[in-house]
Short mmCIF file of C-alpha atoms in Angstrom, two decimals:
data_model
loop_
_atom_site.label_atom_id
_atom_site.label_comp_id
_atom_site.label_asym_id
_atom_site.label_seq_id
_atom_site.Cartn_x
_atom_site.Cartn_y
_atom_site.Cartn_z
CA MET C 1 11.59 11.72 -3.80
CA SER C 2 8.20 11.82 -5.50
CA LYS C 3 9.92 12.32 -8.86
CA VAL C 4 11.85 9.07 -8.35
CA ILE C 5 8.63 7.25 -7.45
CA GLU C 6 6.90 8.65 -10.57
CA VAL C 7 9.73 7.49 -12.85
CA VAL C 8 9.91 4.07 -11.19
CA GLU C 9 6.14 3.65 -11.51
CA GLU C 10 6.40 4.37 -15.24
CA LEU C 11 9.17 1.77 -15.55
CA VAL C 12 7.65 -1.00 -13.41
CA SER C 13 3.98 -0.72 -14.44
CA PRO C 14 4.37 -2.37 -17.87
CA ILE C 15 6.48 -5.15 -16.31
CA VAL C 16 3.89 -6.09 -13.70
CA GLN C 17 1.01 -5.71 -16.16
CA ASP C 18 2.72 -8.05 -18.67
CA MET C 19 3.05 -10.63 -15.89
CA GLY C 20 -0.59 -10.28 -14.79
CA LEU C 21 0.41 -8.76 -11.46
CA GLU C 22 -0.74 -5.70 -9.55
CA LEU C 23 1.55 -2.89 -8.45
CA VAL C 24 0.47 -2.27 -4.86
CA ASP C 25 2.95 0.35 -3.70
CA ILE C 26 6.37 1.94 -4.23
CA GLU C 27 8.54 3.25 -1.40
CA TYR C 28 11.76 5.20 -1.75
CA VAL C 29 13.18 5.75 1.72
CA LYS C 30 16.42 6.37 3.56
CA GLU C 31 17.04 4.14 6.55
CA GLY C 32 20.22 4.94 8.41
CA LYS C 33 22.85 5.61 5.76
CA SER C 34 21.21 3.44 3.08
CA TRP C 35 18.52 4.18 0.50
CA PHE C 36 15.87 1.57 -0.34
CA LEU C 37 13.60 1.34 -3.37
CA ARG C 38 10.81 -1.06 -2.42
CA ILE C 39 8.29 -2.38 -4.90
CA TYR C 40 5.24 -4.22 -3.57
CA ILE C 41 3.40 -6.50 -5.99
CA ASP C 42 0.53 -8.93 -5.67
CA LYS C 43 -2.04 -11.00 -7.55
CA GLU C 44 -5.11 -13.03 -6.72
CA GLY C 45 -3.92 -15.96 -4.62
CA GLY C 46 -0.61 -14.26 -3.78
CA ILE C 47 2.78 -14.09 -5.45
CA ASP C 48 5.85 -16.26 -5.09
CA ILE C 49 9.56 -15.59 -4.80
CA GLU C 50 10.14 -16.42 -8.48
CA GLU C 51 7.74 -13.68 -9.61
CA CYS C 52 9.46 -11.20 -7.28
CA GLY C 53 12.81 -12.21 -8.76
CA ILE C 54 11.62 -11.73 -12.35
CA VAL C 55 10.19 -8.27 -11.60
CA SER C 56 13.39 -7.33 -9.76
CA GLU C 57 15.59 -8.45 -12.66
CA ARG C 58 13.52 -6.71 -15.34
CA LEU C 59 13.11 -3.52 -13.33
CA GLY C 60 16.81 -3.52 -12.44
CA GLU C 61 17.69 -3.55 -16.15
CA ARG C 62 15.32 -0.64 -16.86
CA LEU C 63 16.66 1.33 -13.87
CA ASP C 64 20.22 0.83 -15.15
CA GLU C 65 19.18 2.21 -18.57
CA VAL C 66 17.24 5.23 -17.29
CA ASP C 67 19.32 5.81 -14.13
CA PRO C 68 16.79 7.96 -12.21
CA ILE C 69 18.56 7.57 -8.85
CA PRO C 70 21.95 9.33 -8.59
CA HIS C 71 23.31 7.33 -5.64
CA ASN C 72 23.55 3.73 -4.45
CA TYR C 73 20.35 2.08 -3.23
CA PHE C 74 18.92 -1.36 -2.52
CA LEU C 75 16.11 -2.62 -4.77
CA GLU C 76 13.60 -4.86 -2.99
CA VAL C 77 10.60 -6.48 -4.66
CA SER C 78 8.12 -8.29 -2.43
CA SER C 79 4.55 -9.04 -1.50
CA PRO C 80 2.77 -6.38 0.56
CA GLY C 81 2.19 -9.02 3.25
CA ALA C 82 -0.85 -9.83 5.33
CA GLU C 83 -1.23 -6.24 6.51
CA ARG C 84 -1.29 -4.83 3.01
CA PRO C 85 -1.65 -1.04 2.71
CA LEU C 86 -4.88 0.34 1.31
CA LYS C 87 -4.14 3.34 -0.88
CA LYS C 88 -6.28 3.31 -4.01
CA GLU C 89 -10.06 3.29 -4.15
CA GLN C 90 -10.00 -0.23 -5.58
CA ASP C 91 -7.97 -1.39 -2.54
CA PHE C 92 -10.78 -0.21 -0.26
CA GLU C 93 -13.45 -1.76 -2.49
CA ARG C 94 -11.66 -5.12 -2.33
CA ALA C 95 -11.27 -4.86 1.44
CA VAL C 96 -15.00 -4.61 2.17
CA GLY C 97 -15.74 -7.39 4.66
CA GLU C 98 -12.16 -7.45 5.96
CA THR C 99 -10.69 -6.11 9.20
CA VAL C 100 -8.83 -2.85 8.61
CA PHE C 101 -6.76 -0.35 10.59
CA VAL C 102 -7.34 3.32 9.73
CA LYS C 103 -5.48 6.41 10.92
CA THR C 104 -6.93 9.84 10.15
CA TYR C 105 -5.33 13.27 9.64
CA GLU C 106 -7.67 14.80 12.16
CA ALA C 107 -9.93 13.43 14.87
CA VAL C 108 -13.29 11.91 13.98
CA ASP C 109 -15.54 12.01 17.05
CA GLY C 110 -12.45 12.50 19.22
CA GLU C 111 -10.44 9.58 17.79
CA LYS C 112 -7.69 9.34 15.16
CA THR C 113 -7.20 5.56 14.97
CA PHE C 114 -9.79 2.90 14.24
CA GLN C 115 -9.73 -0.86 13.77
CA GLY C 116 -12.74 -2.85 12.70
CA LYS C 117 -14.56 -4.57 9.90
CA LEU C 118 -14.94 -2.48 6.74
CA LEU C 119 -18.67 -2.73 6.06
CA ALA C 120 -18.87 -0.38 3.09
CA PHE C 121 -16.87 2.06 1.00
CA ASN C 122 -17.85 4.73 -1.45
CA LYS C 123 -15.64 7.46 -2.82
CA GLU C 124 -16.51 9.72 0.13
CA THR C 125 -16.94 7.49 3.20
CA LEU C 126 -15.65 4.36 4.91
CA THR C 127 -18.14 2.58 7.13
CA LEU C 128 -16.50 0.49 9.86
CA GLU C 129 -17.98 -1.86 12.43
CA LEU C 130 -16.05 -1.23 15.64
CA LYS C 131 -16.09 -3.19 18.87
CA VAL C 132 -16.70 -0.93 21.85
CA LYS C 133 -16.41 -3.08 24.96
CA THR C 134 -19.14 -5.70 24.47
CA ARG C 135 -21.10 -4.08 21.67
CA LYS C 136 -20.60 -3.32 17.99
CA VAL C 137 -21.07 0.17 16.60
CA GLU C 138 -20.87 1.57 13.08
CA LYS C 139 -18.58 4.52 12.44
CA GLU C 140 -18.44 6.56 9.25
CA ILE C 141 -15.06 8.06 8.40
CA PRO C 142 -14.73 10.64 5.61
CA PHE C 143 -12.39 9.24 2.96
CA ASP C 144 -10.56 12.57 2.61
CA LYS C 145 -9.55 12.37 6.30
CA VAL C 146 -7.80 8.99 5.90
CA ALA C 147 -4.04 9.40 6.38
CA GLN C 148 -3.15 5.70 6.41
CA ALA C 149 -5.06 2.46 6.05
CA ARG C 150 -4.12 -1.19 5.88
CA LEU C 151 -5.57 -4.63 6.31
CA ALA C 152 -5.32 -5.80 9.91
CA ILE C 153 -4.93 -9.22 11.42
CA GLU C 154 -7.22 -10.05 14.32
CA PHE C 155 -6.01 -12.38 17.05
#
């Protein structure tokens, strides 16, 4: 699977760069009996359906030429949505000041999931402001222990 993602990233990167967009993520997954190749793109201010359509069309042509996937699959190009995943260092840097959800590989002070305001990020540590009952506390999470992270919507 990772080989497919590598090839697709090589094919889609120049397309999104030419359009002034950002490649947020690529997923290649099997759901039920069907395979899905999902491309998530974004830009400052958000993207629209037309931009998704153009990327889909151009990438579809390149995928037909290179043919890196030996079976049928569905190609989906979309925005990452309001709860955008945070994967690259620059994603975390941009998210400072935002509410985030973080899941770790191993427990940090007895917990593996955290949701709070991202106060700071450096290449080694995330600093979150968490609400614990009626007070706010700061929690440092080692970056190398982060399994998953995304923006979170607070209600």
